[in-house]
Coordinates of C-alpha atoms in Angstrom, one line a residue:
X410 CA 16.9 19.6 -9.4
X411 CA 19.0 17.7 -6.8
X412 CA 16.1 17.8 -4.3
X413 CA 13.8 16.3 -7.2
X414 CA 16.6 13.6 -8.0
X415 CA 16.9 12.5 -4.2
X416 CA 13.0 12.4 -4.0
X417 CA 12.6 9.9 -7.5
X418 CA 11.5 6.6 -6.7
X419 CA 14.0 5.2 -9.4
X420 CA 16.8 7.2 -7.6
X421 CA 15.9 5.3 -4.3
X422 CA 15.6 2.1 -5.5
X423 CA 18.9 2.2 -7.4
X424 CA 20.8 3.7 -4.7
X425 CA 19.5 0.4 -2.1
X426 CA 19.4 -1.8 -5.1
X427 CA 23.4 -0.9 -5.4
X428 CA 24.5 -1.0 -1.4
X429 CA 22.4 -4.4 -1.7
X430 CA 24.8 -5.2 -4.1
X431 CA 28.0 -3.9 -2.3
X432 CA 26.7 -5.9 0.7
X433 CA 26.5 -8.9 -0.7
X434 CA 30.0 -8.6 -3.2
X435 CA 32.0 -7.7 0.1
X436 CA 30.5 -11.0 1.8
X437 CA 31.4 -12.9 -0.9
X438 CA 35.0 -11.1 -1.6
X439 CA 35.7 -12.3 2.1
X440 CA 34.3 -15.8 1.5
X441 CA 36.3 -16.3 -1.3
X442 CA 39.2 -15.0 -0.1
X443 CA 39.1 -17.3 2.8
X444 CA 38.8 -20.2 0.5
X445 CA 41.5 -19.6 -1.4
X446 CA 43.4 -18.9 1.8
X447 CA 42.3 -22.3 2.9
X448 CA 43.3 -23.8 -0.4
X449 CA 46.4 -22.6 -0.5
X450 CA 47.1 -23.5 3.0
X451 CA 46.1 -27.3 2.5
X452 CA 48.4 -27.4 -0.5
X453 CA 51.4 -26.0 1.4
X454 CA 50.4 -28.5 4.4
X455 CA 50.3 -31.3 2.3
X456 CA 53.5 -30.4 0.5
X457 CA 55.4 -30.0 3.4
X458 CA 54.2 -32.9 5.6
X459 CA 55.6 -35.1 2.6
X460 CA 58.9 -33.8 3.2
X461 CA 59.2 -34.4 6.5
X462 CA 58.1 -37.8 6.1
X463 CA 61.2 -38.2 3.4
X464 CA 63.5 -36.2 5.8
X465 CA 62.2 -38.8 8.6
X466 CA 62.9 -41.9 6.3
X467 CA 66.5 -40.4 5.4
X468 CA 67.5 -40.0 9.2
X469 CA 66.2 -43.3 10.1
X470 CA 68.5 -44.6 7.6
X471 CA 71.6 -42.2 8.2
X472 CA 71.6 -42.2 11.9
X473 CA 75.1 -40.6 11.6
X474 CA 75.8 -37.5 10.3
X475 CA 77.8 -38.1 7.7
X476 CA 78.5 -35.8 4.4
X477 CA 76.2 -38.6 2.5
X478 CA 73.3 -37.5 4.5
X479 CA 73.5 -34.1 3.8
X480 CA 74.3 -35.1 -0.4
X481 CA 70.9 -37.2 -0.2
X482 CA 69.2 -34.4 1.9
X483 CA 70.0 -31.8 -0.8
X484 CA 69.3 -34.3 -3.5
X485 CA 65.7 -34.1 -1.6
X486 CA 65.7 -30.7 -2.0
X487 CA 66.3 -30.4 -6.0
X488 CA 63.2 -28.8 -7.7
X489 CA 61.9 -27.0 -4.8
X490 CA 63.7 -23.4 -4.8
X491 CA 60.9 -22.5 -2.9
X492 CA 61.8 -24.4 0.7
X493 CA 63.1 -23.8 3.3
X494 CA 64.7 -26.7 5.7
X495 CA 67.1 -26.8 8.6
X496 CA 67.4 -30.1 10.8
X497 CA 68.8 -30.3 14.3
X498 CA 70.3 -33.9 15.8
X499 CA 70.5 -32.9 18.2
X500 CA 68.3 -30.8 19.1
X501 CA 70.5 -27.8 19.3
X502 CA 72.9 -28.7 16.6
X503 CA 72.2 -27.9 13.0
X504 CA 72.7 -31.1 11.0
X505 CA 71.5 -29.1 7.8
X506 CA 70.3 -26.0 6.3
X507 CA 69.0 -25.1 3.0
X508 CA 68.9 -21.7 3.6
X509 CA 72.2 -19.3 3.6
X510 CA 71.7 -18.5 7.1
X511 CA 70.7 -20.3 10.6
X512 CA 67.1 -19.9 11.5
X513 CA 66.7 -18.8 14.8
X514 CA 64.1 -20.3 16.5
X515 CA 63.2 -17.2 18.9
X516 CA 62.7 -15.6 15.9
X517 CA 59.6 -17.5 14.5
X518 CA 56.3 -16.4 15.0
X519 CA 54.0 -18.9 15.6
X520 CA 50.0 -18.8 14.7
X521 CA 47.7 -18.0 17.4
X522 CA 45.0 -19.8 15.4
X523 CA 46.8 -23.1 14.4
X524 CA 50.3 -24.5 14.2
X525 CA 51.7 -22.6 11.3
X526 CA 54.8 -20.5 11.9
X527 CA 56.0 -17.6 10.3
X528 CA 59.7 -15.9 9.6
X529 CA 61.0 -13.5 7.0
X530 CA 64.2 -14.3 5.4
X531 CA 65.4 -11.3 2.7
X532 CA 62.0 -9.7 2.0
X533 CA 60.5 -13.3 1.4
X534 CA 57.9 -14.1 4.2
X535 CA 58.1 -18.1 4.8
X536 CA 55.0 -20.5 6.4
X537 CA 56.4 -23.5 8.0
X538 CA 56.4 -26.3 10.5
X539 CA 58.5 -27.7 13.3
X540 CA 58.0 -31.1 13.9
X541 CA 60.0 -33.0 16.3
X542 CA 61.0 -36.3 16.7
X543 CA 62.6 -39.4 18.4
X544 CA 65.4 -41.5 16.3
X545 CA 67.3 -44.5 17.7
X546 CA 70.6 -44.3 17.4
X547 CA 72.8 -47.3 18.7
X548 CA 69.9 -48.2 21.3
X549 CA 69.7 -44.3 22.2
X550 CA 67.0 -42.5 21.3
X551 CA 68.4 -39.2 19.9
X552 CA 65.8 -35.8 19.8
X553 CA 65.7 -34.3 16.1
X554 CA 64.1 -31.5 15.7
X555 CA 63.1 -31.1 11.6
X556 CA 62.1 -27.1 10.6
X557 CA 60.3 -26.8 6.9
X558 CA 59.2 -23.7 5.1
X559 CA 57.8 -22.6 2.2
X560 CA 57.5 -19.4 0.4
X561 CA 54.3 -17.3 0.7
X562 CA 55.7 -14.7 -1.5
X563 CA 53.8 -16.1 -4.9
X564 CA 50.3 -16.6 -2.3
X565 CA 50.4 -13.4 -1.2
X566 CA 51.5 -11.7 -4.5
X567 CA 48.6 -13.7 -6.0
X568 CA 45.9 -12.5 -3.7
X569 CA 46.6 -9.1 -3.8
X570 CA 46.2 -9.4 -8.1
X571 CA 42.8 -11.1 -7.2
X572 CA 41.6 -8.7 -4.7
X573 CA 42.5 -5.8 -6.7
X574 CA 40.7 -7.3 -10.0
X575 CA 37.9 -8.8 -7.4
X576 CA 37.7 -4.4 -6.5
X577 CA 37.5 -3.4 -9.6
X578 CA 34.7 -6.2 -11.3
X579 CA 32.8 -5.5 -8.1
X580 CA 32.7 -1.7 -8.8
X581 CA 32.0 -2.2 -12.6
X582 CA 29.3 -4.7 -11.5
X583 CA 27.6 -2.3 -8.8
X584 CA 28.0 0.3 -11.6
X585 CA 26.1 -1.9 -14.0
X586 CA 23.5 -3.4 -11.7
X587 CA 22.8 0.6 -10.3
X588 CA 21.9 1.4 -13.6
X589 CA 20.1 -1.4 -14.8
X590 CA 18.2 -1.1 -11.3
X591 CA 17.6 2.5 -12.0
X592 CA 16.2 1.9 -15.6
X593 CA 14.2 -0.9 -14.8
X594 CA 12.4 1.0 -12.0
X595 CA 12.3 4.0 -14.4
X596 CA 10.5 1.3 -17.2
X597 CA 8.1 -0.2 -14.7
X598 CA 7.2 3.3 -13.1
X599 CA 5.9 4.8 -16.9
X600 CA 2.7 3.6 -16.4
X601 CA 2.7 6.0 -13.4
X602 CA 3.8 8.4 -15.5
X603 CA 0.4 7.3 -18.1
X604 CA -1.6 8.4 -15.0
X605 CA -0.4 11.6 -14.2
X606 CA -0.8 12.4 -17.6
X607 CA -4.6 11.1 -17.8
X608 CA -4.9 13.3 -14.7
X609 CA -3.7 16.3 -16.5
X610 CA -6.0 16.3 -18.7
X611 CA -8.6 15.6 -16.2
X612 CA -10.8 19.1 -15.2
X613 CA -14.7 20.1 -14.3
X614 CA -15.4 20.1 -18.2
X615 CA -13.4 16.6 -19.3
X616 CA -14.1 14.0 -16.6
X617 CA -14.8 11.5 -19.4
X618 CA -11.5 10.0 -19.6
X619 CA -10.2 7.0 -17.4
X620 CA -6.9 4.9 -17.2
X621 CA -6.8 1.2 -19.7
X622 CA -7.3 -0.9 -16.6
X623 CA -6.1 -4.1 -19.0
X624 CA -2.7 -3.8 -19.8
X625 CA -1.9 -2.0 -16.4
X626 CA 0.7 -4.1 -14.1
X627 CA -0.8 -6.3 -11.8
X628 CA 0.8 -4.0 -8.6
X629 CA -1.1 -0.9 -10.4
X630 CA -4.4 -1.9 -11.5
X631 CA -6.2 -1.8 -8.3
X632 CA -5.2 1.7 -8.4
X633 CA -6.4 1.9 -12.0
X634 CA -9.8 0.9 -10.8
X635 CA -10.1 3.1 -8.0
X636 CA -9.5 5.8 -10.1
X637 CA -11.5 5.1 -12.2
X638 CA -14.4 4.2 -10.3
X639 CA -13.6 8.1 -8.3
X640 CA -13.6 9.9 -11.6
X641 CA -16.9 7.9 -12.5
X642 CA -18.1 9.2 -8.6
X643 CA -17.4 12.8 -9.6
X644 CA -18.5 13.0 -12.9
X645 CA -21.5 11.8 -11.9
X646 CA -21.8 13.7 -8.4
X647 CA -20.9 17.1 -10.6
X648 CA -23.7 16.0 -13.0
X649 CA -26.0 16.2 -9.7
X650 CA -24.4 19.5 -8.8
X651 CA -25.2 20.9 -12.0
X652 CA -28.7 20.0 -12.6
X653 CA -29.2 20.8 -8.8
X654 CA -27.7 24.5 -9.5
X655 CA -30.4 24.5 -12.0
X656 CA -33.2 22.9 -10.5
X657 CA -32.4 25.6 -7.5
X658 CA -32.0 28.7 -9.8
X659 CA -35.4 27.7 -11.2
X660 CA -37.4 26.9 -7.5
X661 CA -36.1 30.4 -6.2
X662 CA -36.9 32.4 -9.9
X663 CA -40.2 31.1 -9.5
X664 CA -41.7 32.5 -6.3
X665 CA -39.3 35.4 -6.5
X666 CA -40.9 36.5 -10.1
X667 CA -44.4 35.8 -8.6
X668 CA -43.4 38.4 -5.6
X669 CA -41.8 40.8 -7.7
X670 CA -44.9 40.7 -10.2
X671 CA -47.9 40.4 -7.8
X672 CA -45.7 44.0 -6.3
X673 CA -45.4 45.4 -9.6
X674 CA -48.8 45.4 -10.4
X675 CA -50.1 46.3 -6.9
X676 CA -48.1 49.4 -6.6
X677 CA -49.1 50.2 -10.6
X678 CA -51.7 52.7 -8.7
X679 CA -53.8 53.5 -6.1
X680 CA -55.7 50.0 -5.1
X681 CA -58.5 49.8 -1.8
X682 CA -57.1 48.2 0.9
X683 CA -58.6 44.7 1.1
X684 CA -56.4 44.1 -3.1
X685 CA -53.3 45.1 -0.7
X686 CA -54.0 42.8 2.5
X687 CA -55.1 40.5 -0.5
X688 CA -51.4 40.8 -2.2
X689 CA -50.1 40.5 1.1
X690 CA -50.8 37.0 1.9
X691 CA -50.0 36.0 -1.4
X692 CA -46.7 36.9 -0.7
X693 CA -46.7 35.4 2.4
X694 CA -47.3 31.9 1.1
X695 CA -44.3 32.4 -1.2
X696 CA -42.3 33.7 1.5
X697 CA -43.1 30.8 3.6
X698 CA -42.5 28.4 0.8
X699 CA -38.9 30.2 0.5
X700 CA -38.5 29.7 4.0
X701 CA -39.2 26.2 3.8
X702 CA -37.1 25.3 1.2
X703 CA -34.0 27.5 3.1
X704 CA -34.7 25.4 6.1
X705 CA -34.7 22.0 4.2
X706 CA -31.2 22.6 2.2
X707 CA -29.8 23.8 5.6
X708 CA -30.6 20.7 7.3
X709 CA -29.1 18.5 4.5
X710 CA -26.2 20.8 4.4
X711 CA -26.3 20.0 8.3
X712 CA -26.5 16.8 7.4
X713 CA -24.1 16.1 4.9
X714 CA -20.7 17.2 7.6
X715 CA -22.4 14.7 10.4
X716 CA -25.0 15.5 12.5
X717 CA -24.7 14.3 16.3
X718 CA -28.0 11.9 17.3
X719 CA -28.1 12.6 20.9
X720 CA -31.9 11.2 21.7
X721 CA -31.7 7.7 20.9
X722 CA -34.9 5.8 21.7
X723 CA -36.3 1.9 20.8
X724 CA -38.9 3.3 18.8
X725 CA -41.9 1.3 17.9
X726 CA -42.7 1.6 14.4
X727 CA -46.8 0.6 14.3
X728 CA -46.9 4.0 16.9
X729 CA -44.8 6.2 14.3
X730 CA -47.0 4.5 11.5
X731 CA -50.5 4.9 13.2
X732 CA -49.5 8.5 14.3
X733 CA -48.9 9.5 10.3
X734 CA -52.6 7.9 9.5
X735 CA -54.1 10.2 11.9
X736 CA -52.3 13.0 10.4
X737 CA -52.3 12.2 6.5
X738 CA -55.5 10.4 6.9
X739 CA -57.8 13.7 5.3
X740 CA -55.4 14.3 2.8
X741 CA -56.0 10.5 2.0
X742 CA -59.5 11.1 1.9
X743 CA -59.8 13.8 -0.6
X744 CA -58.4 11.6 -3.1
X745 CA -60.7 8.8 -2.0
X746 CA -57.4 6.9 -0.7
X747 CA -56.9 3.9 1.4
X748 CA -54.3 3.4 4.1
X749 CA -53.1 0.0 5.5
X750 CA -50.4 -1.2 7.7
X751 CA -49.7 -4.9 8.6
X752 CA -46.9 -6.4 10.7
X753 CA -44.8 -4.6 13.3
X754 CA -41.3 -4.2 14.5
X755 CA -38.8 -1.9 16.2
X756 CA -35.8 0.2 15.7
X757 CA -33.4 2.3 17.8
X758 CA -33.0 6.3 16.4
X759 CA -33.6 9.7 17.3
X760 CA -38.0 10.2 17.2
X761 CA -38.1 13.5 15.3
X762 CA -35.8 12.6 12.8
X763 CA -36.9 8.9 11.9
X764 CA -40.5 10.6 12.1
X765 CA -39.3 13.0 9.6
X766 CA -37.8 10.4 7.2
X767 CA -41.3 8.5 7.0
X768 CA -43.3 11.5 7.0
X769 CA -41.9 12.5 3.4
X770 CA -42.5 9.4 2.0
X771 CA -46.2 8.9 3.5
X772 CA -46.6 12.5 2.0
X773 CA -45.0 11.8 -1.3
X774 CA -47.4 8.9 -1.9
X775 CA -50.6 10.5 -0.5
X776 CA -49.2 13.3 -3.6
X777 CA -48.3 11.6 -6.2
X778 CA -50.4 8.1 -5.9
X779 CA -53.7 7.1 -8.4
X780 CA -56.8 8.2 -6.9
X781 CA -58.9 5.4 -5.1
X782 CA -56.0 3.6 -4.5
X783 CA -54.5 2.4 -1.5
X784 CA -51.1 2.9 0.3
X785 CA -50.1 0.1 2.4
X786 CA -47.0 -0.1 4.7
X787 CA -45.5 -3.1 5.7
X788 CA -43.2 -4.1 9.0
X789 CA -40.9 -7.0 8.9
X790 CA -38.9 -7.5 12.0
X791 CA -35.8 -10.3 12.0
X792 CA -33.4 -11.3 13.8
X793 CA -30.5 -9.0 11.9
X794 CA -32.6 -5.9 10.5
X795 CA -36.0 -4.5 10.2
X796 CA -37.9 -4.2 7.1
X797 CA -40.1 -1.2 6.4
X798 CA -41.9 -1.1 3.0
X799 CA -44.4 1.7 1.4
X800 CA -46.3 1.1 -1.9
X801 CA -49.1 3.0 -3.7
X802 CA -49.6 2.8 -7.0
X803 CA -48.7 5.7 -9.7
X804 CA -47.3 5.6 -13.2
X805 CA -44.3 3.8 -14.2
X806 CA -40.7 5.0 -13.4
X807 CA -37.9 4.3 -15.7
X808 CA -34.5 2.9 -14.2
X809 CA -32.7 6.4 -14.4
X810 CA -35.6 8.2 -12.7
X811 CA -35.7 6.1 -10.1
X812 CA -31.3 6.3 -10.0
X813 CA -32.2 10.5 -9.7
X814 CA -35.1 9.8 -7.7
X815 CA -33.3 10.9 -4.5
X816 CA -31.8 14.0 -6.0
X817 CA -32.2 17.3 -4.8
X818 CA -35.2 19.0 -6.2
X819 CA -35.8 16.2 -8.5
X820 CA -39.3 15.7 -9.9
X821 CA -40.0 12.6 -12.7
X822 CA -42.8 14.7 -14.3
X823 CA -41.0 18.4 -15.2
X824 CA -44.4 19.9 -16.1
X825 CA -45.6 18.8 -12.5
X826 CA -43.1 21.2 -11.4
X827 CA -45.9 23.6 -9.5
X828 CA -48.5 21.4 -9.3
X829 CA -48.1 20.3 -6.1
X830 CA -46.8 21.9 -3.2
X831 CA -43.1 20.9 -1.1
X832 CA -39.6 21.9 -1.8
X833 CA -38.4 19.2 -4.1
X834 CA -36.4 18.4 -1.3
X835 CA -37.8 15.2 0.7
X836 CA -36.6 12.3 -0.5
X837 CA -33.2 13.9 -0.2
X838 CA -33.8 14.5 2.9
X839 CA -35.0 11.3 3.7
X840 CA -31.8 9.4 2.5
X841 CA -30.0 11.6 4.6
X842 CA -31.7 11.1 7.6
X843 CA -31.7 7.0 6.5
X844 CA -28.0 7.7 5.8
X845 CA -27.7 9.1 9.7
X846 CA -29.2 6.3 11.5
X847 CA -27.6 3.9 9.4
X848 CA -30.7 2.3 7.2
X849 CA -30.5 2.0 3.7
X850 CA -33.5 2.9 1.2
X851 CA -34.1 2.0 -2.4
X852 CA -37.2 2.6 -4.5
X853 CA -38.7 0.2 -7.3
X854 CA -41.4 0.6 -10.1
X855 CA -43.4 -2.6 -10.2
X856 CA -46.3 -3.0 -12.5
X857 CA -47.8 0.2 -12.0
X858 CA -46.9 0.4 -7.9
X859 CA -44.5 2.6 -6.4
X860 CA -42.7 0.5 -3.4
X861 CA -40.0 2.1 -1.5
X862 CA -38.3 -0.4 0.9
X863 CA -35.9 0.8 3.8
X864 CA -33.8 -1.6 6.1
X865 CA -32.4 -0.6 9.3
X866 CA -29.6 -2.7 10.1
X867 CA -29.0 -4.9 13.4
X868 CA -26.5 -1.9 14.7
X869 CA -28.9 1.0 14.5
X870 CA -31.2 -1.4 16.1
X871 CA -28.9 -1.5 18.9
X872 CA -27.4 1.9 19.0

């Protein structure tokens, strides 16, 4: 539980949001403090300069010291309990003293900072001045020396009541702002909270459900979208996975029952030996067909973890092209077919595997095309990619058949399933081979022609 508490977001933010807080109060306690200090300090100043001025005005005028001086120095004095004054003339000679007791001079501590000095008189700590002066006296000028004090004892009783109520609003106020911190995390975290329970719910057999991207903070919705658009990516790549565990279960049943059957009926009894060599080829073609179709899902199993294209080669594509017419040219001629290449251009990729790629798709039209047609190919080369382009003519193809068209064991005509010989497995391997040297393909259905178009980028031009 305490692990959990350390480890909450909310937690974490409170806790800096509050030393943020503490930070900042103790700055400003000091600040304060310091300008009530200063205040208090000016006032003093001020109060006391004034008195020596009216102290300096009295001596000028009394330049004996008579009892009349000291009645109109204590006169001075009325009103202001709190001060503290002694006068020397000379300097030396205490003319007067408010206070009960002589101040010793050696006892004063004096400021390092500015010209305040300091002395405690019964538990009272004073703040004074000593200012001293010249007075003429019967053409003599005669040293006074003029001592003033006032009580700090109000000050400092003063600022410790404000720093202990300072203390205690700063801790209610950290209190305060720590949980408001804490709670307003906690508020703007729930619609965290609205995703992990949409995830919940989430499995292999409900991926139809998907965060409200609208009313989703601004900080949030990009991870909205993303989830979304990776629950849309596995719904739809388990949809593949799923009608490929069919399509698979079905292209191995197939041949399998055919072998098991053909067996079953040969062994039903005795048979001459040309029915068995006879049986025996038949099974061969199926085992060959298994064999091909194991080979072609091990190569896209190859090449769905990476496989490493070691023989790069500038390959020029009217060679690769007019090598496939030699070889699918018969085919092309049973079916009374035409084949045509214009332009040229050139790409960087591994031979076998580029010759692969086009191979399947020469194949697949030479299949699949309208009789008496023609299949033309067409090279582009620019100056940031190369175009190739293949287009026969066959029937129509909706936009989600041509979406599936480069799933695994995917056929757009189901009861064409064993018409035609191949794997089902191609175009998938195709696109991963496109996928490898870095082309792209896409396939279109334009009035009545089949036109697959693949682009190989500057980079796999270049290696």
């Amino acid at each position: 539980m305490n692990n959990n508490l350390f480890r909450a977001i909310s937690f974490r933010i409170g806790i800096i949001f509050s030393l943020s807080t503490i930070f900042i109060l103790i700055i400003m306690g000091l600040f304060i403090n310091k300008l009530v200090m200063h205040h208090f300090e000016t006032q003093d100043r001020t109060q006391l300069e004034g008195k020596i001025q009216l102290i300096q005005n009295l001596l000028q005028q009394h330049p004996k010291n008579s009892p009349e001086l000291n009645l109109y120095l204590r006169d001075a004095l009325v009103g202001h309990h709190d001060l503290m004054v002694q006068i020397e003339r000379p300097t030396g000679k205490v003319l007067f003293s408010s206070a009960s007791s002589i101040i010793n001079t050696q006892n004063l501590i004096k400021s390092a900072n500015n010209s305040w000095i300091k002395w405690q008189v019964q538990n009272k700590t004073y703040r004074g001045m000593i200012y001293t002066t010249g007075i003429n006296r019967n053409s003599e000028i005669q040293s006074v020396r003029i001592i003033v004090g006032i009580d700090t004892s109000e000050h400092l009783h003063f600022l410790k009541d404000f720093k202990r109520q300072l203390l205690y609003i700063g801790l209610a106020g950290t209190i305060c702002l720590m949980f408001l911190g804490w709670f307003a995390t906690w508020r703007g975290l729930r619609p965290v909270q609205k995703m992990a329970k949409v995830a919940e719910g989430i499995s292999a057999q409900h991926l139809s459900e998907r965060l409200e991207v609208e009313h989703t903070p601004t900080e949030l919705k990009s991870l909205a979208i993303a989830f979304n658009a990776m629950l849309d990516r596995l719904e739809s790549a388990l949809e593949k996975l799923s009608d490929f565990s069919s399509d698979l279960a079905h292209e191995i049943r197939t041949p399998i029952n055919n072998l098991m059957t053909q067996t079953q009926v040969c062994l039903a009894r005795n048979r001459d030996i040309n029915i068995y060599q006879e049986v025996l080829f038949s099974n061969l073609e199926e085992f060959e067909r298994l064999a091909r179709m194991v080979s072609d899902m091990l190569f896209l199993a190859k090449a769905e973890h990476g496989l490493n294209l070691q023989n790069l080669q500038n390959i020029d594509l009217v060679k690769e092209v007019t090598a496939l017419f030699d070889f699918y040219d018969a085919l092309a001629a049973e079916k009374n077919m035409t084949l045509q290449q214009t332009g040229s251009g050139n790409v960087k990729g591994d031979p076998a595997m580029l010759r692969r790629a086009l191979s399947n798709l020469l194949s697949n039209a030479v299949k699949y095309g309208k009789k008496n047609s023609t299949i033309q190919i067409k090279l582009q080369q620019n100056l940031d990619n190369t175009i190739f382009s293949i287009e026969n003519e066959g029937p129509e193809l909706s936009p989600e058949q041509l979406s599936r068209l480069f799933d695994r064991f995917y056929r757009t005509d189901a009861s064409r399933q064993r018409t035609e010989e191949g794997t089902g497995l191609g175009l998938a391997i195709t696109k991963s081979i496109l996928d490898m040297l870095g082309a792209t393909i896409q396939a279109e259905s334009l009035n009545g022609r089949i036109i697959f178009t693949i682009v190989f980028q500057s980079e796999s031009m270049q290696g």
